[in-house]
Amino acid sequence: MQEIYLIFVVLLAALLGFELIRKVPATLHTPLMSGSNAISGITLVGALASSGGDYGWLTVILGTLAVALASINVVGGYMVTDRMLGMFKKKQK
Amino acid sequence: MDTLTYFINLAYVASAALFIFGLKLLGHPDSARKGNFVSAIGMFIAVVVTLMDQQIINFHWIVIGVVVGGAIGAWKAKTVEMTAMPEMVSLFNGFGGMASLLVGWATISGMTEEQLLAADGGLFVATFLTIMIGAVTFSGSFIAWGKLSGKMNSKAIIFDGLRLVSLGHLIALTILVVLFTLQPDVGIWLYLTIIVALSFGILATISIGGADMPVVIALLNSYSGVAAAAAGIAIDNTILVVTGLLVGASGLILTNIMCKAMNRSLLNVLLSGFAKPPEMGEKIEGEVKIMSSSDAFYVLEAAQSVLVVPGYGMAVAQAQHAVRELQDLLEENNCAVEYAIHAVAGRMPGHMNVLLAEADVPYEQLFEMDDVNPRMENYDVAIVIGANDVVNPAAKEMKGSPIYGMPVIEVYRAKTVFVLKRSANAGFAGVDNPLFFKENTRMVLGDAKDTLNNIIRDFSTD
């Protein structure tokens, strides 16, 4: 049953992603990419458990490196996207 | 499920909803900035509730990782030039891939031998996929970054037997997934997987040339999401699965748009390095008509409507601010200015739009190819700045051309076309763009920024 539940989640998330992203206009494709870059930093959530758990040194080092790399993605991704989106302006009349 | 786990998962649902809502707001330039903020809140919630997990007992390594990574990310985000966005996005894709690889690896290294032997085979397949996709994303992005930043030659690197070597990698990975699943406690299978997958990522990317980079970046973007989703399955965390797939879908859609814009299939782009370069069926001959920038000014002064078509050359010459200045002068002179942006102009999707936005060009004046082509005849002047393939009429006229069939911005149908180009071999050179020889085309030679500044100077002294 667990597998079926997982397939459900995979299917719905992928379909939802397609529907949402299809509506993003071409002019915003670069911020979309840097923004989704930031979102893919969600790996950070997975890395936290390895970095801070009761594990051997190898796991903690791997986890901490993963935390650092994912943090670059999350912080850098959101900030640069914000910087770019701030540049998109309407015509001033 | 105890209360805390229940609460954590509930919060994950909330952050997934915020990611989805954020992406929805990204659908329009007016609300996009808010959307990015909403998505960031979702991320913040997901991270904070994860820290409440009772498995986490040590915080000092986490703090070090977050502070160091966050500082590097913030510094890059603040200092990166808009022209360098493709490199930065590639680099970040690579970091995302490596992070997933490490999470997959840590999952295995964190298990005792008994746990490894007792665990379900599905876990190892998921971990294998996480590590493999993460590694391919990392090394592929690294090569893409090298090519885009000019640290590597951007030409496609092809050698004899490339196809065979790549095929060998795929076979090796297929064997490794079986071995790794059957003997997860044997470390060598894991290390071999990492090495082979890293090498495969390099092979798959070096054979792709600079002009195809938008497709590659979009695809690697998708991979970084899929790697996160696979990691989610490996560590049994639904928020990773859902969020990773949103990113995976996003990258895949962009990849598809890029491929359509080039009239090529994804397979054709990825395997282009393996095919022989197509030979030109016909030779294009004709005379290039050169125009000085001061003559160009006189034509522009009389123009009622101007279409600007930017390409990667505009980014290289950093000419976007000069373009904007010219736009202001033209508009003051009662001339309508519009921009036509081809989906594959530049080195990543939407690259030109960001550069023009940086130079304060309102987004309402940026049009897609299909919007401008039907009214091309109405433009008095089309100015092509550093674009080549995306305005190449060979795509329509010459069956033998490698780009035949690709939809292009049909500037040659405008009344006059200015092509701003660094140099052109005057006379009968084997240039592959018949646009340069059209009756209504004028080449304005020199650095695009200098040429534009000359015209701007003529306008201001007029």
Coordinates of C-alpha atoms in Angstrom, one line a residue:
Chain A
M1 CA 0.0 0.0 0.0
Q2 CA 2.9 2.3 0.8
E3 CA 4.1 2.0 -2.8
I4 CA 0.7 2.9 -4.2
Y5 CA 0.5 5.9 -2.0
L6 CA 3.9 7.0 -3.3
I7 CA 2.9 6.6 -6.9
F8 CA -0.1 8.7 -6.2
V9 CA 2.1 11.5 -4.8
V10 CA 4.6 11.3 -7.7
L11 CA 1.8 11.4 -10.3
L12 CA -0.1 14.3 -8.8
A13 CA 3.1 16.3 -8.0
A14 CA 4.4 15.9 -11.5
L15 CA 1.1 16.8 -13.1
L16 CA 0.6 19.8 -10.9
G17 CA 4.2 21.0 -11.7
F18 CA 3.5 20.7 -15.5
E19 CA 0.2 22.7 -15.2
L20 CA 1.8 25.4 -13.0
I21 CA 4.9 25.9 -15.0
R22 CA 3.2 25.9 -18.4
K23 CA 1.6 29.2 -17.4
V24 CA 4.8 31.0 -16.7
P25 CA 5.5 33.5 -19.5
A26 CA 8.8 33.3 -21.5
T27 CA 9.9 36.6 -20.1
L28 CA 10.2 35.0 -16.6
H29 CA 12.0 31.8 -17.6
T30 CA 15.3 32.8 -16.1
P31 CA 13.9 33.8 -12.7
L32 CA 11.8 30.6 -12.9
M33 CA 15.0 28.6 -13.3
S34 CA 16.9 30.3 -10.5
G35 CA 13.8 30.1 -8.3
S36 CA 13.3 26.4 -8.9
N37 CA 17.0 26.0 -8.2
A38 CA 16.3 27.4 -4.8
I39 CA 13.3 25.1 -4.3
S40 CA 15.5 22.1 -5.3
G41 CA 17.6 23.0 -2.3
I42 CA 14.8 21.2 -0.3
T43 CA 17.5 18.4 -0.2
L44 CA 18.6 20.5 2.8
V45 CA 15.7 19.0 4.8
G46 CA 17.1 15.5 4.1
A47 CA 20.7 16.6 4.8
L48 CA 19.9 18.0 8.3
A49 CA 19.2 14.5 9.7
S50 CA 22.5 13.2 8.6
S51 CA 24.5 16.2 9.8
G52 CA 22.9 16.4 13.2
G53 CA 22.1 12.8 14.0
D54 CA 23.9 10.3 16.2
Y55 CA 26.0 8.8 13.4
G56 CA 29.7 8.1 12.6
W57 CA 32.1 10.7 11.4
L58 CA 31.7 9.9 7.7
T59 CA 27.9 10.3 7.8
V60 CA 28.2 13.6 9.7
I61 CA 30.8 15.0 7.3
L62 CA 28.7 14.0 4.2
G63 CA 25.6 15.4 5.9
T64 CA 27.3 18.7 6.8
L65 CA 28.7 19.1 3.2
A66 CA 25.2 18.4 1.9
V67 CA 23.8 21.0 4.3
A68 CA 26.3 23.6 3.1
L69 CA 25.7 22.9 -0.6
A70 CA 22.0 22.9 -0.3
S71 CA 22.1 26.2 1.7
I72 CA 24.0 27.8 -1.1
N73 CA 21.2 26.8 -3.4
V74 CA 18.4 27.9 -1.0
V75 CA 19.9 31.3 0.1
G76 CA 21.6 32.1 -3.2
G77 CA 18.7 30.9 -5.3
Y78 CA 16.0 32.9 -3.5
M79 CA 18.1 36.0 -3.2
V80 CA 19.2 36.2 -6.9
T81 CA 15.6 35.5 -8.0
D82 CA 14.4 38.3 -5.9
R83 CA 17.1 40.6 -7.3
M84 CA 16.1 39.7 -10.8
L85 CA 12.3 40.0 -10.3
G86 CA 12.9 43.4 -8.8
M87 CA 14.2 44.5 -12.2
F88 CA 11.0 43.7 -14.1
K89 CA 9.1 46.9 -14.4
K90 CA 6.0 48.1 -15.9
K91 CA 5.9 50.9 -18.4
Q92 CA 5.7 54.2 -16.5
K93 CA 3.3 56.5 -18.0
Chain B
M1 CA 2.9 8.2 14.5
D2 CA 3.7 10.3 17.6
T3 CA 2.4 13.8 18.0
L4 CA 5.7 15.5 17.0
T5 CA 6.1 13.5 13.8
Y6 CA 2.5 14.2 13.0
F7 CA 3.0 17.9 13.5
I8 CA 6.2 17.9 11.4
N9 CA 4.4 16.2 8.5
L10 CA 1.5 18.6 8.8
A11 CA 3.9 21.5 8.5
Y12 CA 5.4 19.8 5.4
V13 CA 2.0 19.9 3.8
A14 CA 1.8 23.6 4.5
S15 CA 5.2 24.3 3.0
A16 CA 4.3 22.2 -0.1
A17 CA 1.2 24.3 -0.5
L18 CA 3.3 27.4 -0.2
F19 CA 5.7 26.2 -2.9
I20 CA 2.7 25.5 -5.2
F21 CA 1.1 28.9 -4.5
G22 CA 4.5 30.6 -5.0
L23 CA 4.9 28.9 -8.4
K24 CA 1.4 30.0 -9.3
L25 CA 2.2 33.6 -8.5
L26 CA 5.3 33.3 -10.7
G27 CA 2.9 33.2 -13.6
H28 CA 2.9 37.0 -14.0
P29 CA 5.6 39.6 -13.8
D30 CA 3.5 41.7 -11.4
S31 CA 3.1 39.0 -8.8
A32 CA 6.3 37.0 -9.4
R33 CA 8.3 38.7 -6.7
K34 CA 5.7 37.9 -4.1
G35 CA 5.6 34.3 -5.4
N36 CA 9.3 33.9 -4.8
F37 CA 8.8 35.2 -1.3
V38 CA 5.9 32.9 -0.6
S39 CA 8.1 30.0 -1.8
A40 CA 10.9 31.1 0.5
I41 CA 8.6 31.0 3.5
G42 CA 7.6 27.5 2.5
M43 CA 11.3 26.5 2.6
F44 CA 11.8 28.3 5.9
I45 CA 9.0 26.3 7.5
A46 CA 10.2 23.0 6.1
V47 CA 13.7 23.6 7.5
V48 CA 12.6 24.8 10.9
V49 CA 10.2 21.9 11.6
T50 CA 12.8 19.4 10.5
L51 CA 15.1 20.7 13.1
M52 CA 12.5 19.7 15.8
D53 CA 13.0 16.1 14.7
Q54 CA 14.3 14.1 17.7
Q55 CA 16.8 12.3 15.6
I56 CA 18.7 15.5 15.4
I57 CA 20.8 15.9 18.6
N58 CA 23.8 17.9 17.4
F59 CA 23.3 21.3 16.0
H60 CA 26.8 22.7 15.7
W61 CA 27.6 21.0 12.4
I62 CA 24.2 22.0 11.0
V63 CA 24.9 25.6 12.0
I64 CA 28.3 25.6 10.4
G65 CA 27.0 24.2 7.2
V66 CA 24.0 26.6 7.0
V67 CA 26.1 29.6 7.8
V68 CA 29.0 28.8 5.4
G69 CA 26.6 27.8 2.6
G70 CA 24.2 30.6 3.2
A71 CA 27.1 33.2 3.2
I72 CA 28.5 31.8 -0.1
G73 CA 25.0 31.8 -1.6
A74 CA 24.2 35.3 -0.5
W75 CA 27.5 36.6 -1.7
K76 CA 27.1 35.0 -5.2
A77 CA 23.5 36.3 -5.4
K78 CA 24.5 39.8 -4.6
T79 CA 27.6 40.1 -6.8
V80 CA 26.7 38.1 -9.9
E81 CA 26.4 40.0 -13.2
M82 CA 23.1 39.5 -15.0
T83 CA 25.1 38.5 -18.1
A84 CA 26.6 35.7 -16.0
M85 CA 23.3 34.2 -14.9
P86 CA 23.6 31.1 -17.1
E87 CA 26.9 30.2 -15.4
M88 CA 25.5 30.8 -11.9
V89 CA 22.3 28.7 -12.5
S90 CA 24.5 25.9 -13.9
L91 CA 26.7 26.1 -10.8
F92 CA 23.7 26.0 -8.5
N93 CA 22.2 23.1 -10.4
G94 CA 25.5 21.3 -9.8
F95 CA 25.5 22.0 -6.1
G96 CA 21.9 20.7 -5.8
G97 CA 23.0 17.5 -7.6
M98 CA 26.0 17.1 -5.3
A99 CA 23.9 17.7 -2.2
S100 CA 21.5 15.0 -3.2
L101 CA 24.4 12.6 -4.0
L102 CA 25.8 13.3 -0.5
V103 CA 22.4 12.7 1.2
G104 CA 22.1 9.4 -0.7
W105 CA 25.6 8.4 0.4
A106 CA 25.0 9.5 4.0
T107 CA 21.8 7.4 4.1
I108 CA 23.9 4.3 3.4
S109 CA 26.9 5.2 5.6
G110 CA 24.5 6.0 8.5
M111 CA 23.2 2.4 8.6
T112 CA 24.7 -0.4 10.6
E113 CA 25.5 -3.7 8.8
E114 CA 22.4 -5.3 10.3
Q115 CA 20.2 -2.5 9.2
L116 CA 21.7 -2.7 5.7
L117 CA 21.1 -6.4 5.4
A118 CA 17.6 -6.2 6.8
A119 CA 16.5 -3.2 4.6
D120 CA 14.1 -3.5 1.7
G121 CA 15.6 -3.7 -1.8
G122 CA 13.5 -0.7 -2.9
L123 CA 15.5 1.5 -0.6
F124 CA 18.7 0.7 -2.3
V125 CA 17.3 1.2 -5.8
A126 CA 16.1 4.7 -4.7
T127 CA 19.5 5.4 -3.1
F128 CA 21.3 4.3 -6.2
L129 CA 19.1 6.6 -8.3
T130 CA 19.7 9.5 -6.0
I131 CA 23.5 9.0 -6.2
M132 CA 23.5 8.4 -9.9
I133 CA 21.3 11.3 -10.9
G134 CA 23.0 13.6 -8.4
A135 CA 26.4 12.7 -9.8
V136 CA 25.4 13.2 -13.4
T137 CA 23.8 16.6 -12.5
F138 CA 26.9 17.6 -10.7
S139 CA 29.5 16.8 -13.3
G140 CA 27.3 17.8 -16.2
S141 CA 26.6 21.2 -14.6
F142 CA 30.2 21.6 -13.8
I143 CA 31.1 21.2 -17.5
A144 CA 28.2 23.5 -18.5
W145 CA 29.5 26.1 -16.1
G146 CA 33.0 25.8 -17.5
K147 CA 31.8 26.2 -21.0
L148 CA 29.5 29.1 -20.2
S149 CA 32.0 31.1 -18.2
G150 CA 34.6 30.7 -20.8
K151 CA 36.9 28.6 -18.6
M152 CA 36.5 25.8 -21.2
N153 CA 36.2 25.9 -24.9
S154 CA 32.5 26.1 -25.6
K155 CA 32.8 24.0 -28.8
A156 CA 31.4 20.5 -28.8
I157 CA 34.2 18.1 -27.9
I158 CA 33.9 14.9 -29.9
F159 CA 36.3 12.0 -30.3
D160 CA 36.2 8.7 -32.0
G161 CA 34.5 6.0 -29.9
L162 CA 32.6 8.6 -27.7
R163 CA 29.4 6.7 -28.5
L164 CA 30.9 3.4 -27.5
V165 CA 32.4 4.8 -24.3
S166 CA 29.0 6.3 -23.3
L167 CA 27.3 3.1 -24.0
G168 CA 29.8 1.3 -21.8
H169 CA 29.0 3.7 -19.0
L170 CA 25.3 2.9 -19.3
I171 CA 25.9 -0.8 -19.2
A172 CA 28.2 -0.4 -16.2
L173 CA 25.5 1.6 -14.4
T174 CA 22.9 -1.1 -15.2
I175 CA 25.2 -3.8 -13.7
L176 CA 26.0 -1.6 -10.7
V177 CA 22.4 -1.1 -9.7
V178 CA 22.0 -4.9 -9.4
L179 CA 25.2 -5.4 -7.5
F180 CA 24.5 -2.4 -5.2
T181 CA 21.0 -3.6 -4.4
L182 CA 22.2 -7.2 -3.7
Q183 CA 25.2 -6.3 -1.7
P184 CA 24.6 -2.8 -0.1
D185 CA 27.2 -3.5 2.5
V186 CA 30.0 -3.8 -0.1
G187 CA 31.4 -0.2 -0.3
I188 CA 33.1 -0.6 -3.6
W189 CA 29.8 -0.8 -5.6
L190 CA 28.8 2.6 -4.1
Y191 CA 32.2 4.2 -5.0
L192 CA 32.1 2.7 -8.5
T193 CA 28.6 4.1 -9.0
I194 CA 29.7 7.6 -8.0
I195 CA 32.8 7.5 -10.3
V196 CA 31.0 6.0 -13.3
A197 CA 28.0 8.4 -13.0
L198 CA 30.3 11.5 -12.6
S199 CA 32.2 10.4 -15.7
F200 CA 28.9 9.9 -17.6
G201 CA 27.8 13.4 -16.8
I202 CA 31.0 14.8 -18.2
L203 CA 30.8 12.7 -21.4
A204 CA 27.1 13.7 -21.9
T205 CA 27.9 17.4 -21.7
I206 CA 31.3 17.9 -23.4
S207 CA 29.8 16.8 -26.7
I208 CA 27.2 19.6 -26.7
G209 CA 28.1 22.9 -28.2
G210 CA 27.6 26.4 -26.8
A211 CA 24.5 27.3 -28.8
D212 CA 22.7 24.3 -27.4
M213 CA 23.4 25.3 -23.8
P214 CA 19.8 26.6 -23.1
V215 CA 18.6 23.0 -23.5
V216 CA 21.3 21.6 -21.4
I217 CA 20.8 24.0 -18.5
A218 CA 17.1 23.4 -18.5
L219 CA 17.6 19.7 -18.5
L220 CA 20.2 19.8 -15.7
N221 CA 17.7 21.9 -13.8
S222 CA 15.2 19.2 -14.2
Y223 CA 17.7 16.6 -13.1
S224 CA 18.5 18.4 -9.9
G225 CA 14.9 18.3 -9.0
V226 CA 14.6 14.6 -9.8
A227 CA 17.7 13.9 -7.7
A228 CA 16.0 15.6 -4.8
A229 CA 12.8 13.6 -5.4
A230 CA 14.8 10.3 -5.5
A231 CA 16.5 11.3 -2.2
G232 CA 13.1 11.8 -0.8
I233 CA 12.1 8.3 -1.7
A234 CA 15.4 7.0 -0.2
I235 CA 14.9 8.7 3.1
D236 CA 11.2 8.4 3.1
N237 CA 10.4 12.1 3.2
T238 CA 7.4 13.2 1.1
I239 CA 8.2 16.9 1.0
L240 CA 11.4 16.1 -0.9
V241 CA 9.4 13.9 -3.3
V242 CA 6.7 16.5 -4.0
T243 CA 9.1 19.5 -4.2
G244 CA 11.7 17.7 -6.2
L245 CA 9.1 16.7 -8.8
L246 CA 7.8 20.3 -9.1
V247 CA 11.3 21.3 -10.1
G248 CA 11.8 18.3 -12.3
A249 CA 8.6 19.2 -14.2
S250 CA 9.6 22.8 -14.5
G251 CA 13.0 21.9 -16.0
L252 CA 11.4 19.4 -18.4
I253 CA 8.9 22.0 -19.7
L254 CA 11.6 24.5 -20.3
T255 CA 13.7 21.8 -22.1
N256 CA 10.7 21.0 -24.3
I257 CA 10.1 24.7 -25.1
M258 CA 13.8 25.1 -26.0
C259 CA 13.8 22.0 -28.2
K260 CA 10.6 23.1 -30.0
A261 CA 12.2 26.5 -30.6
M262 CA 15.0 24.8 -32.4
N263 CA 12.7 22.3 -34.2
R264 CA 14.8 19.5 -32.8
S265 CA 14.0 16.6 -30.6
L266 CA 15.7 16.3 -27.2
L267 CA 17.5 13.2 -28.3
N268 CA 18.8 15.1 -31.3
V269 CA 20.3 17.8 -29.1
L270 CA 21.8 15.3 -26.6
L271 CA 23.2 13.1 -29.3
S272 CA 24.2 15.8 -31.7
G273 CA 27.8 15.4 -30.7
F274 CA 27.6 11.8 -31.9
A275 CA 26.4 12.6 -35.4
K276 CA 28.5 13.9 -38.3
P277 CA 28.2 17.7 -38.7
P278 CA 25.8 18.3 -41.5
E279 CA 27.3 19.6 -44.7
M280 CA 26.0 22.7 -46.3
G281 CA 24.0 21.7 -49.4
E282 CA 24.3 25.0 -51.2
K283 CA 26.9 27.8 -51.0
I284 CA 25.4 31.2 -50.2
E285 CA 26.9 33.9 -52.3
G286 CA 26.3 37.6 -52.5
E287 CA 27.6 40.9 -51.6
V288 CA 27.5 42.3 -48.1
K289 CA 26.3 45.9 -47.9
I290 CA 28.1 47.8 -45.2
M291 CA 26.7 50.9 -43.6
S292 CA 28.4 53.4 -41.3
S293 CA 26.8 54.2 -37.9
S294 CA 26.1 57.8 -38.9
D295 CA 24.2 56.6 -42.0
A296 CA 22.3 54.2 -39.7
F297 CA 21.4 57.1 -37.5
Y298 CA 19.8 58.9 -40.5
V299 CA 17.7 55.9 -41.3
L300 CA 16.6 55.5 -37.6
E301 CA 15.8 59.2 -37.3
A302 CA 13.3 58.8 -40.1
A303 CA 11.9 55.5 -38.8
Q304 CA 8.4 55.2 -37.3
S305 CA 8.7 51.8 -35.8
V306 CA 11.8 49.8 -34.8
L307 CA 12.1 46.2 -33.8
V308 CA 15.2 45.2 -31.8
V309 CA 16.3 41.5 -31.9
P310 CA 18.9 40.8 -29.3
G311 CA 21.1 37.7 -29.1
Y312 CA 24.0 36.3 -27.1
G313 CA 26.3 38.9 -28.7
M314 CA 24.4 41.7 -26.8
A315 CA 25.2 40.0 -23.5
V316 CA 28.9 39.6 -24.5
A317 CA 29.1 43.2 -25.5
Q318 CA 27.2 44.3 -22.4
A319 CA 25.2 46.5 -24.8
Q320 CA 21.8 46.3 -23.0
H321 CA 22.1 49.7 -21.4
A322 CA 23.1 51.3 -24.7
V323 CA 20.0 49.6 -26.3
R324 CA 17.8 51.2 -23.7
E325 CA 19.3 54.6 -24.2
L326 CA 18.7 54.3 -27.9
Q327 CA 15.1 53.3 -27.2
D328 CA 14.5 56.4 -25.2
L329 CA 15.9 58.6 -27.9
L330 CA 13.8 56.9 -30.6
E331 CA 10.7 57.1 -28.5
E332 CA 11.3 60.8 -27.9
N333 CA 11.5 61.0 -31.7
N334 CA 8.0 59.5 -32.0
C335 CA 9.2 56.1 -33.0
A336 CA 7.7 53.0 -31.5
V337 CA 10.2 50.5 -30.2
E338 CA 9.6 46.8 -29.7
Y339 CA 11.8 43.9 -28.8
A340 CA 11.5 40.4 -30.3
I341 CA 13.0 37.6 -28.2
H342 CA 13.5 34.2 -29.6
A343 CA 13.1 31.4 -27.1
V344 CA 16.7 30.2 -27.6
A345 CA 18.3 33.6 -27.8
G346 CA 21.2 33.8 -25.3
R347 CA 22.5 30.9 -23.2
M348 CA 19.6 30.1 -21.0
P349 CA 15.8 30.4 -21.3
G350 CA 14.7 34.1 -20.8
H351 CA 18.3 35.3 -20.6
M352 CA 17.6 38.3 -22.9
N353 CA 14.5 39.3 -20.9
V354 CA 16.5 39.6 -17.7
L355 CA 19.3 41.7 -19.4
L356 CA 16.7 44.1 -20.8
A357 CA 14.8 44.2 -17.5
E358 CA 18.1 45.1 -15.9
A359 CA 18.4 48.0 -18.3
D360 CA 14.9 49.1 -17.3
V361 CA 13.1 48.1 -20.5
P362 CA 9.5 47.6 -19.5
Y363 CA 8.4 44.0 -20.0
E364 CA 5.3 44.9 -22.0
Q365 CA 7.7 45.8 -24.8
L366 CA 9.2 42.4 -25.0
F367 CA 7.5 40.1 -27.5
E368 CA 7.9 36.5 -28.5
M369 CA 8.6 35.4 -32.0
D370 CA 5.0 34.5 -32.9
D371 CA 3.8 37.9 -31.8
V372 CA 6.1 39.9 -34.1
N373 CA 6.4 37.6 -37.2
P374 CA 2.8 38.4 -38.5
R375 CA 3.5 42.1 -38.5
M376 CA 7.1 42.1 -39.6
E377 CA 6.4 44.1 -42.7
N378 CA 5.2 47.1 -40.6
Y379 CA 8.6 47.6 -39.0
D380 CA 10.7 50.3 -40.7
V381 CA 13.9 49.0 -39.2
A382 CA 14.8 45.7 -37.5
I383 CA 18.0 46.0 -35.6
V384 CA 19.7 42.6 -35.0
I385 CA 22.2 42.9 -32.1
G386 CA 24.5 39.9 -31.7
A387 CA 21.9 37.3 -32.9
N388 CA 22.6 35.0 -35.7
D389 CA 20.8 31.6 -35.9
V390 CA 17.5 33.0 -34.6
V391 CA 17.1 35.4 -37.5
N392 CA 18.7 33.2 -40.1
P393 CA 16.4 32.9 -43.2
A394 CA 18.3 29.7 -44.2
A395 CA 16.0 28.0 -41.7
K396 CA 13.1 28.6 -44.1
E397 CA 14.8 28.8 -47.5
M398 CA 17.6 26.3 -47.6
K399 CA 16.9 22.6 -47.3
G400 CA 20.5 21.7 -46.8
S401 CA 21.1 24.0 -43.9
P402 CA 21.7 22.5 -40.5
I403 CA 19.0 24.7 -39.0
Y404 CA 16.4 24.1 -41.7
G405 CA 13.0 24.0 -40.2
M406 CA 13.8 25.9 -37.1
P407 CA 11.2 28.7 -36.5
V408 CA 13.0 32.1 -36.7
I409 CA 12.3 35.7 -36.3
E410 CA 11.8 36.7 -39.9
V411 CA 13.5 40.1 -39.8
Y412 CA 14.3 39.9 -43.5
R413 CA 10.7 40.8 -44.1
A414 CA 11.1 44.2 -42.4
K415 CA 11.6 47.2 -44.6
T416 CA 15.3 47.6 -43.5
V417 CA 17.4 45.3 -41.4
F418 CA 20.5 46.5 -39.6
V419 CA 22.8 43.7 -38.5
L420 CA 25.3 44.9 -35.8
K421 CA 28.2 42.6 -36.0
R422 CA 31.8 42.7 -35.0
S423 CA 33.2 41.8 -38.4
A424 CA 32.0 40.5 -41.8
N425 CA 34.3 39.3 -44.5
A426 CA 33.1 41.6 -47.2
G427 CA 32.5 40.2 -50.6
F428 CA 31.9 36.5 -51.3
A429 CA 32.7 34.9 -48.1
G430 CA 31.1 31.6 -47.1
V431 CA 29.0 33.1 -44.4
D432 CA 26.2 30.7 -43.4
N433 CA 23.6 33.4 -42.9
P434 CA 21.9 34.5 -46.1
L435 CA 20.3 37.4 -44.2
F436 CA 23.6 39.3 -44.6
F437 CA 23.2 39.3 -48.4
K438 CA 19.5 40.3 -48.5
E439 CA 18.6 43.4 -50.6
N440 CA 17.3 45.3 -47.5
T441 CA 20.1 44.3 -45.1
R442 CA 22.8 46.6 -44.0
M443 CA 25.8 45.5 -41.9
V444 CA 26.9 48.0 -39.3
L445 CA 30.3 46.6 -38.3
G446 CA 32.1 47.0 -35.0
D447 CA 31.5 46.4 -31.3
A448 CA 27.7 46.5 -30.8
K449 CA 28.0 48.8 -27.8
D450 CA 30.3 51.2 -29.6
T451 CA 28.0 51.3 -32.7
L452 CA 25.0 52.0 -30.5
N453 CA 26.9 54.7 -28.6
N454 CA 27.8 56.4 -31.9
I455 CA 24.2 56.4 -33.0
I456 CA 23.2 57.8 -29.6
R457 CA 25.8 60.5 -29.9
D458 CA 24.4 61.5 -33.3
F459 CA 20.9 61.6 -31.8
S460 CA 22.0 63.9 -28.9
T461 CA 24.0 66.3 -31.1
D462 CA 21.2 66.5 -33.7

